[in-house]
Short mmCIF file of C-alpha atoms in Angstrom, two decimals:
data_model
loop_
_atom_site.label_atom_id
_atom_site.label_comp_id
_atom_site.label_asym_id
_atom_site.label_seq_id
_atom_site.Cartn_x
_atom_site.Cartn_y
_atom_site.Cartn_z
CA UNK A 1 -0.11 53.16 39.84
CA UNK A 2 -2.18 55.95 41.40
CA UNK A 3 -0.68 59.39 42.00
CA UNK A 4 -0.77 60.95 45.45
CA UNK A 5 -3.43 63.36 44.19
CA UNK A 6 -5.63 60.45 43.08
CA UNK A 7 -5.15 58.64 46.38
CA UNK A 8 -5.94 61.82 48.30
CA UNK A 9 -9.14 62.32 46.32
CA UNK A 10 -10.36 58.84 47.27
CA UNK A 11 -9.33 58.99 50.95
CA UNK A 12 -12.20 59.94 53.30
CA UNK A 13 -11.32 62.78 55.67
CA UNK A 14 -8.20 63.76 53.74
CA UNK A 15 -6.85 67.14 54.85
CA UNK A 16 -3.05 67.44 54.59
CA UNK A 17 -3.00 70.36 57.04
CA UNK A 18 -4.74 68.39 59.78
CA UNK A 19 -4.81 64.74 58.72
CA UNK A 20 -6.50 62.18 61.00
CA UNK A 21 -4.49 59.04 61.74
CA UNK A 22 -7.11 56.77 60.16
CA UNK A 23 -6.98 58.79 56.91
CA UNK A 24 -3.18 58.63 56.93
CA UNK A 25 -3.27 54.85 57.37
CA UNK A 26 -5.76 54.48 54.50
CA UNK A 27 -3.64 56.73 52.26
CA UNK A 28 -0.46 54.76 52.98
CA UNK A 29 -2.20 51.45 52.34
CA UNK A 30 -3.32 52.71 48.93
CA UNK A 31 0.20 53.96 48.17
CA UNK A 32 1.96 50.66 48.87
CA UNK A 33 2.78 48.24 46.06
CA UNK A 34 3.96 44.88 47.49
CA UNK A 35 7.05 43.14 46.19
CA UNK A 36 6.36 40.24 43.83
CA UNK A 37 9.78 38.57 43.39
CA UNK A 38 10.13 35.27 45.24
CA UNK A 39 12.83 32.90 46.45
CA UNK A 40 12.91 29.48 48.06
CA UNK A 41 14.76 29.27 51.38
CA UNK A 42 15.51 26.72 54.07
CA UNK A 43 12.88 26.86 56.79
CA UNK A 44 15.62 27.72 59.32
CA UNK A 45 16.17 30.91 57.30
CA UNK A 46 12.46 31.71 56.95
CA UNK A 47 11.67 33.35 60.31
CA UNK A 48 9.81 36.61 59.71
CA UNK A 49 9.53 36.01 55.96
CA UNK A 50 6.25 36.20 54.06
CA UNK A 51 4.81 33.21 52.21
CA UNK A 52 4.57 33.73 48.46
CA UNK A 53 2.34 30.67 47.88
CA UNK A 54 -0.05 28.56 49.92
CA UNK A 55 1.64 25.71 51.78
CA UNK A 56 -0.33 22.56 50.90
CA UNK A 57 0.34 19.72 53.30
CA UNK A 58 1.84 16.58 51.73
CA UNK A 59 0.89 14.54 54.82
CA UNK A 60 -1.70 14.44 57.56
CA UNK A 61 -0.62 15.69 60.99
CA UNK A 62 -0.66 13.59 63.03
CA UNK A 63 -0.29 10.78 60.49
CA UNK A 64 -2.17 8.28 62.67
CA UNK A 65 -4.51 8.14 65.64
CA UNK A 66 -2.36 8.33 68.76
CA UNK A 67 -2.55 8.56 72.52
CA UNK A 68 -2.80 12.03 74.06
CA UNK A 69 -1.26 10.87 77.35
CA UNK A 70 0.39 8.02 79.22
CA UNK A 71 -2.21 5.42 80.20
CA UNK A 72 -3.94 2.30 78.98
CA UNK A 73 -5.57 1.88 75.56
CA UNK A 74 -8.75 -0.19 75.26
CA UNK A 75 -11.92 -0.62 73.21
CA UNK A 76 -14.32 2.09 74.42
CA UNK A 77 -17.34 -0.08 73.61
CA UNK A 78 -16.72 -1.75 76.99
CA UNK A 79 -17.56 1.46 78.91
CA UNK A 80 -20.77 1.17 80.95
CA UNK A 81 -21.76 3.84 83.45
CA UNK A 82 -21.82 2.76 87.07
CA UNK A 83 -19.86 -0.44 86.54
CA UNK A 84 -16.22 -0.66 87.47
CA UNK A 85 -14.17 -1.92 84.56
CA UNK A 86 -11.37 -4.45 84.90
CA UNK A 87 -8.98 -5.10 82.02
CA UNK A 88 -5.96 -7.35 81.60
CA UNK A 89 -2.76 -5.61 80.47
CA UNK A 90 -1.29 -7.74 77.67
CA UNK A 91 1.47 -5.52 76.36
CA UNK A 92 2.94 -2.06 75.93
CA UNK A 93 3.13 0.43 73.04
CA UNK A 94 5.89 3.07 73.06
CA UNK A 95 6.00 6.26 70.98
CA UNK A 96 7.53 5.48 67.62
CA UNK A 97 6.45 1.84 67.71
CA UNK A 98 3.33 0.02 66.50
CA UNK A 99 1.22 -2.89 67.72
CA UNK A 100 -0.47 -5.20 65.22
CA UNK A 101 -1.71 -8.19 67.31
CA UNK A 102 -5.51 -8.11 67.84
CA UNK A 103 -6.66 -7.26 71.38
CA UNK A 104 -9.56 -9.29 72.74
CA UNK A 105 -12.44 -7.86 74.82
CA UNK A 106 -11.36 -7.54 78.46
CA UNK A 107 -7.78 -6.75 77.46
CA UNK A 108 -5.81 -3.49 77.15
CA UNK A 109 -2.35 -2.17 76.35
CA UNK A 110 -0.16 0.16 78.34
CA UNK A 111 0.50 3.10 76.02
CA UNK A 112 2.76 6.16 76.03
CA UNK A 113 1.94 9.69 74.86
CA UNK A 114 2.20 9.92 71.06
CA UNK A 115 2.20 6.17 70.49
CA UNK A 116 -0.06 5.01 67.61
CA UNK A 117 -3.43 3.62 68.71
CA UNK A 118 -3.48 -0.14 67.99
CA UNK A 119 -6.22 -1.50 65.68
CA UNK A 120 -9.57 -1.88 67.45
CA UNK A 121 -8.63 0.37 70.39
CA UNK A 122 -10.05 3.89 70.53
CA UNK A 123 -9.88 5.13 74.13
CA UNK A 124 -7.20 5.79 76.74
CA UNK A 125 -7.61 5.89 80.51
CA UNK A 126 -4.83 7.92 82.23
CA UNK A 127 -2.53 5.85 84.37
CA UNK A 128 -3.33 7.96 87.48
CA UNK A 129 -7.01 6.94 87.28
CA UNK A 130 -6.44 3.18 87.52
CA UNK A 131 -5.60 0.72 90.22
CA UNK A 132 -3.04 -1.83 89.11
CA UNK A 133 -3.28 -5.30 90.63
CA UNK A 134 -0.95 -7.83 89.09
CA UNK A 135 -1.50 -7.69 85.33
CA UNK A 136 -4.97 -6.12 85.59
CA UNK A 137 -6.19 -2.54 85.89
CA UNK A 138 -9.43 -1.45 87.59
CA UNK A 139 -11.08 1.96 87.12
CA UNK A 140 -14.37 3.83 87.33
CA UNK A 141 -15.48 4.60 83.77
CA UNK A 142 -18.05 7.25 84.73
CA UNK A 143 -15.76 10.15 83.80
CA UNK A 144 -14.66 8.67 80.48
CA UNK A 145 -16.40 8.61 77.12
CA UNK A 146 -15.57 6.48 74.14
CA UNK A 147 -12.66 8.06 72.24
CA UNK A 148 -11.27 9.76 75.35
CA UNK A 149 -7.65 10.94 75.23
CA UNK A 150 -7.18 9.94 71.60
CA UNK A 151 -5.74 12.29 68.98
CA UNK A 152 -7.20 11.68 65.55
CA UNK A 153 -5.13 11.38 62.41
CA UNK A 154 -5.12 14.72 60.60
CA UNK A 155 -6.79 16.66 63.42
CA UNK A 156 -4.05 19.31 63.14
CA UNK A 157 -3.63 19.34 59.35
CA UNK A 158 -5.22 17.12 56.70
CA UNK A 159 -3.20 15.90 53.74
CA UNK A 160 -3.94 18.18 50.76
CA UNK A 161 -5.15 21.00 53.02
CA UNK A 162 -3.58 24.50 52.91
CA UNK A 163 -1.71 24.58 56.20
CA UNK A 164 -0.72 28.25 55.71
CA UNK A 165 -1.74 30.88 53.21
CA UNK A 166 0.04 33.21 50.84
CA UNK A 167 0.77 36.45 52.69
CA UNK A 168 1.21 34.80 56.10
CA UNK A 169 4.27 36.01 57.98
CA UNK A 170 6.24 33.13 59.46
CA UNK A 171 6.47 33.24 63.25
CA UNK A 172 8.42 30.65 65.31
CA UNK A 173 5.41 28.31 65.58
CA UNK A 174 4.99 28.46 61.79
CA UNK A 175 8.51 27.08 61.34
CA UNK A 176 7.56 24.19 63.60
CA UNK A 177 4.39 23.58 61.59
CA UNK A 178 6.37 23.52 58.34
CA UNK A 179 8.75 20.99 59.87
CA UNK A 180 5.82 18.87 61.07
CA UNK A 181 4.77 18.56 57.42
CA UNK A 182 8.20 17.17 56.55
CA UNK A 183 9.15 20.29 54.57
CA UNK A 184 12.70 21.62 54.53
CA UNK A 185 12.25 24.61 52.19
CA UNK A 186 9.54 27.18 51.58
CA UNK A 187 8.83 29.81 48.90
CA UNK A 188 8.72 33.37 50.24
CA UNK A 189 8.80 36.89 48.87
CA UNK A 190 12.25 38.39 48.65
CA UNK A 191 13.28 40.62 51.50
CA UNK A 192 12.06 44.19 51.34
CA UNK A 193 14.95 46.64 50.92
CA UNK A 194 14.70 49.77 53.07
CA UNK A 195 17.14 52.68 52.94
CA UNK A 196 17.19 55.31 55.67
CA UNK A 197 19.11 58.39 56.71
CA UNK A 198 18.91 61.35 59.08
CA UNK A 199 18.99 64.94 57.88
CA UNK A 200 20.24 68.16 59.43
CA UNK A 201 23.40 70.22 59.92
CA UNK A 202 23.10 69.77 63.68
CA UNK A 203 23.28 65.95 63.63
CA UNK A 204 26.44 64.08 64.69
CA UNK A 205 27.03 60.36 64.35
CA UNK A 206 28.16 58.61 67.54
CA UNK A 207 31.96 58.66 67.65
CA UNK A 208 32.28 62.13 66.16
CA UNK A 209 33.67 64.93 68.29
CA UNK A 210 31.00 67.01 70.03
CA UNK A 211 30.54 70.59 68.87
CA UNK A 212 28.43 73.54 69.92
CA UNK A 213 24.86 73.39 68.69
CA UNK A 214 25.09 69.75 67.60
CA UNK A 215 23.39 66.62 68.94
CA UNK A 216 24.13 62.95 68.46
CA UNK A 217 21.88 61.07 66.04
CA UNK A 218 19.58 58.62 67.81
CA UNK A 219 16.95 58.22 65.10
CA UNK A 220 19.00 56.00 62.80
CA UNK A 221 19.66 53.60 65.65
CA UNK A 222 16.02 53.47 66.70
CA UNK A 223 15.04 52.84 63.08
CA UNK A 224 17.74 50.19 62.76
CA UNK A 225 16.20 48.28 65.67
CA UNK A 226 12.65 48.65 64.39
CA UNK A 227 13.60 47.61 60.84
CA UNK A 228 15.74 44.71 62.02
CA UNK A 229 12.81 43.39 64.03
CA UNK A 230 10.72 43.43 60.84
CA UNK A 231 13.33 41.36 59.04
CA UNK A 232 13.93 43.72 56.12
CA UNK A 233 17.20 44.28 54.27
CA UNK A 234 18.67 47.55 55.54
CA UNK A 235 20.70 50.24 53.76
CA UNK A 236 22.02 52.84 56.24
CA UNK A 237 22.98 56.05 54.41
CA UNK A 238 24.10 57.84 57.57
CA UNK A 239 23.61 61.54 58.24
CA UNK A 240 22.92 63.84 55.28
CA UNK A 241 23.60 67.55 55.65
CA UNK A 242 21.10 70.21 54.60
CA UNK A 243 22.74 70.59 51.21
CA UNK A 244 20.96 70.08 47.88
CA UNK A 245 23.75 68.03 46.29
CA UNK A 246 24.09 65.69 49.27
CA UNK A 247 20.36 65.30 49.66
CA UNK A 248 19.99 64.50 45.98
CA UNK A 249 22.78 61.93 46.11
CA UNK A 250 21.24 60.21 49.13
CA UNK A 251 17.70 60.14 47.73
CA UNK A 252 18.87 59.03 44.29
CA UNK A 253 21.01 56.23 45.75
CA UNK A 254 18.15 55.13 47.99
CA UNK A 255 15.67 55.15 45.10
CA UNK A 256 18.09 53.14 42.99
CA UNK A 257 18.78 50.47 45.61
CA UNK A 258 15.73 50.24 47.87
CA UNK A 259 11.99 49.63 47.79
CA UNK A 260 11.30 52.14 50.55
CA UNK A 261 13.11 55.17 51.93
CA UNK A 262 12.83 56.42 55.51
CA UNK A 263 14.18 59.81 56.49
CA UNK A 264 14.04 61.69 59.77
CA UNK A 265 13.98 65.47 60.03
CA UNK A 266 13.58 68.21 57.48
CA UNK A 267 9.87 67.77 56.72
CA UNK A 268 8.25 70.33 59.02
CA UNK A 269 7.32 73.81 57.84
CA UNK A 270 9.88 75.39 60.15
CA UNK A 271 12.85 73.51 58.71
CA UNK A 272 15.15 74.63 55.91
CA UNK A 273 13.52 74.07 52.53
CA UNK A 274 16.25 71.89 51.00
CA UNK A 275 14.91 68.50 52.14
CA UNK A 276 11.29 69.27 51.23
CA UNK A 277 12.30 70.83 47.90
CA UNK A 278 14.50 67.91 46.95
CA UNK A 279 11.82 65.36 47.82
CA UNK A 280 9.31 67.27 45.75
CA UNK A 281 11.76 67.63 42.85
CA UNK A 282 12.61 63.92 42.73
CA UNK A 283 9.18 62.42 43.12
CA UNK A 284 5.48 62.57 43.74
CA UNK A 285 5.44 63.67 47.38
CA UNK A 286 2.90 65.25 49.70
CA UNK A 287 3.62 66.90 53.04
CA UNK A 288 1.31 66.34 55.97
CA UNK A 289 0.53 67.91 59.30
CA UNK A 290 -0.99 64.97 61.15
CA UNK A 291 -3.67 65.30 63.82
CA UNK A 292 -1.34 63.27 66.00
CA UNK A 293 0.93 63.72 68.99
CA UNK A 294 3.82 63.03 68.92
CA UNK A 295 4.62 62.92 65.20
CA UNK A 296 2.83 65.81 63.50
CA UNK A 297 4.94 66.51 60.35
CA UNK A 298 5.41 63.77 57.74
CA UNK A 299 6.25 63.48 54.04
CA UNK A 300 4.92 60.57 51.98
CA UNK A 301 4.98 59.60 48.34
CA UNK A 302 7.35 58.05 45.83
CA UNK A 303 10.84 58.93 44.66
CA UNK A 304 10.85 58.21 40.95
CA UNK A 305 13.18 55.66 39.40
CA UNK A 306 13.64 58.31 36.67
CA UNK A 307 14.81 60.81 39.28
CA UNK A 308 17.49 62.38 37.09
CA UNK A 309 15.01 63.36 34.38
CA UNK A 310 12.45 64.56 36.91
CA UNK A 311 15.10 66.65 38.63
CA UNK A 312 16.07 68.43 35.45
CA UNK A 313 12.46 69.14 34.50
CA UNK A 314 11.13 70.23 37.88
CA UNK A 315 13.97 72.05 39.56
CA UNK A 316 14.87 75.63 38.87
CA UNK A 317 18.00 75.43 41.02
CA UNK A 318 21.35 75.11 39.29
CA UNK A 319 22.70 73.29 42.33
CA UNK A 320 19.98 70.68 41.97
CA UNK A 321 20.75 70.32 38.26
CA UNK A 322 24.49 70.01 38.82
CA UNK A 323 24.19 67.16 41.29
CA UNK A 324 21.85 65.30 38.95
CA UNK A 325 24.76 64.43 36.66
CA UNK A 326 26.06 61.95 39.26
CA UNK A 327 22.93 59.81 39.02
CA UNK A 328 22.77 56.83 36.70
CA UNK A 329 19.29 55.92 35.57
CA UNK A 330 18.29 52.36 36.21
CA UNK A 331 15.16 50.46 35.29
CA UNK A 332 13.43 49.99 38.64
CA UNK A 333 10.13 50.64 40.35
CA UNK A 334 9.69 53.90 42.22
CA UNK A 335 10.69 53.81 45.89
CA UNK A 336 8.13 54.57 48.56
CA UNK A 337 9.15 57.62 50.61
CA UNK A 338 8.26 58.01 54.28
CA UNK A 339 9.72 61.21 55.68
CA UNK A 340 9.43 61.16 59.47
CA UNK A 341 9.74 64.06 61.92
CA UNK A 342 13.05 64.70 63.64
CA UNK A 343 12.10 64.34 67.31
CA UNK A 344 13.26 60.93 68.61
CA UNK A 345 9.99 59.81 70.23
CA UNK A 346 7.98 61.06 67.26
CA UNK A 347 10.09 58.82 65.00
CA UNK A 348 9.42 55.74 67.13
CA UNK A 349 5.69 56.44 67.50
CA UNK A 350 5.14 57.34 63.84
CA UNK A 351 6.96 54.15 62.84
CA UNK A 352 4.83 51.99 65.13
CA UNK A 353 1.49 53.55 64.19
CA UNK A 354 1.98 54.38 60.50
CA UNK A 355 5.17 52.98 58.99
CA UNK A 356 5.21 49.41 60.31
CA UNK A 357 1.84 48.44 58.75
CA UNK A 358 2.76 49.84 55.32
CA UNK A 359 6.15 48.10 55.33
CA UNK A 360 4.46 44.80 56.18
CA UNK A 361 2.10 45.40 53.26
CA UNK A 362 5.10 46.08 50.99
CA UNK A 363 6.65 42.81 52.21
CA UNK A 364 3.63 40.96 50.79
CA UNK A 365 1.71 40.35 54.02
CA UNK A 366 -2.00 39.75 53.79
CA UNK A 367 -4.33 42.26 55.51
CA UNK A 368 -4.38 40.27 58.75
CA UNK A 369 -0.61 40.25 59.12
CA UNK A 370 -0.17 43.84 57.87
CA UNK A 371 -2.79 45.31 60.20
CA UNK A 372 -1.75 47.85 62.85
CA UNK A 373 -0.81 46.39 66.21
CA UNK A 374 -3.92 45.13 68.07
CA UNK A 375 -5.21 47.23 70.95
CA UNK A 376 -5.79 45.92 74.46
CA UNK A 377 -7.99 47.44 77.13
CA UNK A 378 -6.50 48.66 80.42
CA UNK A 379 -7.56 50.86 83.32
CA UNK A 380 -5.73 54.18 83.59
CA UNK A 381 -4.06 54.49 86.98
CA UNK A 382 -4.00 58.28 86.73
CA UNK A 383 -5.78 61.23 85.15
CA UNK A 384 -4.51 62.14 81.67
CA UNK A 385 -5.07 65.54 80.10
CA UNK A 386 -6.21 65.33 76.49
CA UNK A 387 -7.96 67.74 74.18
CA UNK A 388 -10.21 66.44 71.40
CA UNK A 389 -9.16 66.95 67.78
CA UNK A 390 -6.03 64.82 67.55
CA UNK A 391 -4.87 61.29 68.36
CA UNK A 392 -2.31 61.09 71.15
CA UNK A 393 0.08 58.29 72.08
CA UNK A 394 1.59 58.84 75.53
CA UNK A 395 4.09 56.24 76.73
CA UNK A 396 3.05 53.90 79.51
CA UNK A 397 3.79 50.70 81.34
CA UNK A 398 1.35 47.95 82.26
CA UNK A 399 0.63 46.99 85.84
CA UNK A 400 -1.84 44.91 87.83
CA UNK A 401 -4.64 46.68 89.70
CA UNK A 402 -5.68 45.73 93.23
CA UNK A 403 -8.63 43.77 91.87
CA UNK A 404 -6.42 41.85 89.44
CA UNK A 405 -7.27 43.81 86.30
CA UNK A 406 -4.83 45.20 83.74
CA UNK A 407 -3.78 48.77 84.46
CA UNK A 408 -1.50 51.29 82.80
CA UNK A 409 0.62 54.16 84.14
CA UNK A 410 2.37 56.87 82.15
CA UNK A 411 6.16 56.81 82.43
CA UNK A 412 8.79 59.50 82.26
CA UNK A 413 8.68 62.92 80.68
CA UNK A 414 6.19 62.81 77.79
CA UNK A 415 8.06 65.32 75.62
CA UNK A 416 8.59 64.22 72.01
CA UNK A 417 12.36 64.58 72.40
CA UNK A 418 12.66 62.52 75.59
CA UNK A 419 13.72 59.09 74.35
CA UNK A 420 14.37 57.74 77.85
CA UNK A 421 10.60 57.55 78.44
CA UNK A 422 10.32 55.32 75.36
CA UNK A 423 12.88 52.99 76.92
CA UNK A 424 10.82 52.76 80.11
CA UNK A 425 7.56 52.14 78.26
CA UNK A 426 6.12 48.80 77.18
CA UNK A 427 2.94 50.26 75.65
CA UNK A 428 1.58 53.31 73.91
CA UNK A 429 -1.66 54.56 75.40
CA UNK A 430 -3.95 55.16 72.41
CA UNK A 431 -6.16 58.21 72.89
CA UNK A 432 -8.29 58.65 69.76
CA UNK A 433 -9.12 61.90 68.05
CA UNK A 434 -12.49 62.42 69.76
CA UNK A 435 -11.17 61.53 73.22
CA UNK A 436 -11.12 64.22 75.91
CA UNK A 437 -9.56 64.11 79.36
CA UNK A 438 -9.13 60.67 80.95
CA UNK A 439 -10.08 60.28 84.60
CA UNK A 440 -8.27 57.93 86.96
CA UNK A 441 -9.91 54.52 86.62
CA UNK A 442 -11.21 55.06 83.08
CA UNK A 443 -10.65 52.29 80.54
CA UNK A 444 -8.22 53.15 77.74
CA UNK A 445 -6.74 51.35 74.74
CA UNK A 446 -3.06 50.38 74.80
CA UNK A 447 -0.76 49.17 72.05
CA UNK A 448 2.04 46.77 72.98
CA UNK A 449 5.52 47.82 71.92
CA UNK A 450 6.90 44.29 72.36
CA UNK A 451 5.41 40.90 71.56
#
């Protein structure tokens, strides 16, 4: 397992005092160690889980050639351009039923969508293209080719083929695909366990009595929603005061019980030193000033499983040493630490841009599924001020331009503490580090917040 110093040395563009977003993403990817434990679950419990093994299909899907639509099945060898074809209807095949009697030239069968193609028949003419007279159909074959409107056995998945790969995250359609293979259970990685808490003497939990100088905690609730959407197992440790003993207890409990720890607040240079000092005392942690707006301060690293020993060796504070006695050592991997800024919008943006991809990687996702959200191109409906040198992520909402193109408008007050603008937004406008001012009508990248 590489130390943060080793990862920093191998990360291009690494500068903790002004760290580009791309360098931060590369650093976090190198820091993450995916879970390896697995379990087998019912496919109805597998939504959002990550495959631990390839899914090899025990059957072909579909299992037989079948009709792609309602119509009439016939031998396509009878098709001749320019000559109207007349065929006698000698029977009907419904979905879920088979037909075994040979069909002679000049004959056809009425067939329903999904019904198996009878032996010797390989083409289907849609019912709306024929004229029915008595027991015969008549149609112009010029727009049909042999094999028309026939689904081939195994054209979706072949028996013995890997239908899905290790590291794939199971979306709703994936559950349907598993069911189409006749599977009822699937082997996935265990759920990632994520602990989180807010820090600060000024933070109140909803339901507490208001007091002067205090604000209600929104960050834990935003993080709860973001983590729930990822499908991880959540440990909410509440609000932790700026007190060494309480901070140690929270970090030690989180390191003992979780794979990753998210905190909000207490990591900027202007904050009280307790949170930063405790993180540094309990683990291998670096503190960043990101070239990013919103979301400049961030702490990343690992809180050691041997936190009690590390605390005694590293800390010169008697308060830190006293609280260490409450910690029971347990054999466990170190927990990944992601210390987020305290401003509400900065928490949401930093999670979307930096935290979400690394958590997906920890969950066992392959690089495709753990990649940052894809960017779409839209036309800015207004001028946006932007100075080069940092990446910026203003909140916006998509719209349709007069010429039918995709457009984007900024919404609400763009301050990093104004959470209401995040509620109004459906995208982040992604303005890269080198980007300057955006003129009205310029194309910009946007990142979807939903879907």
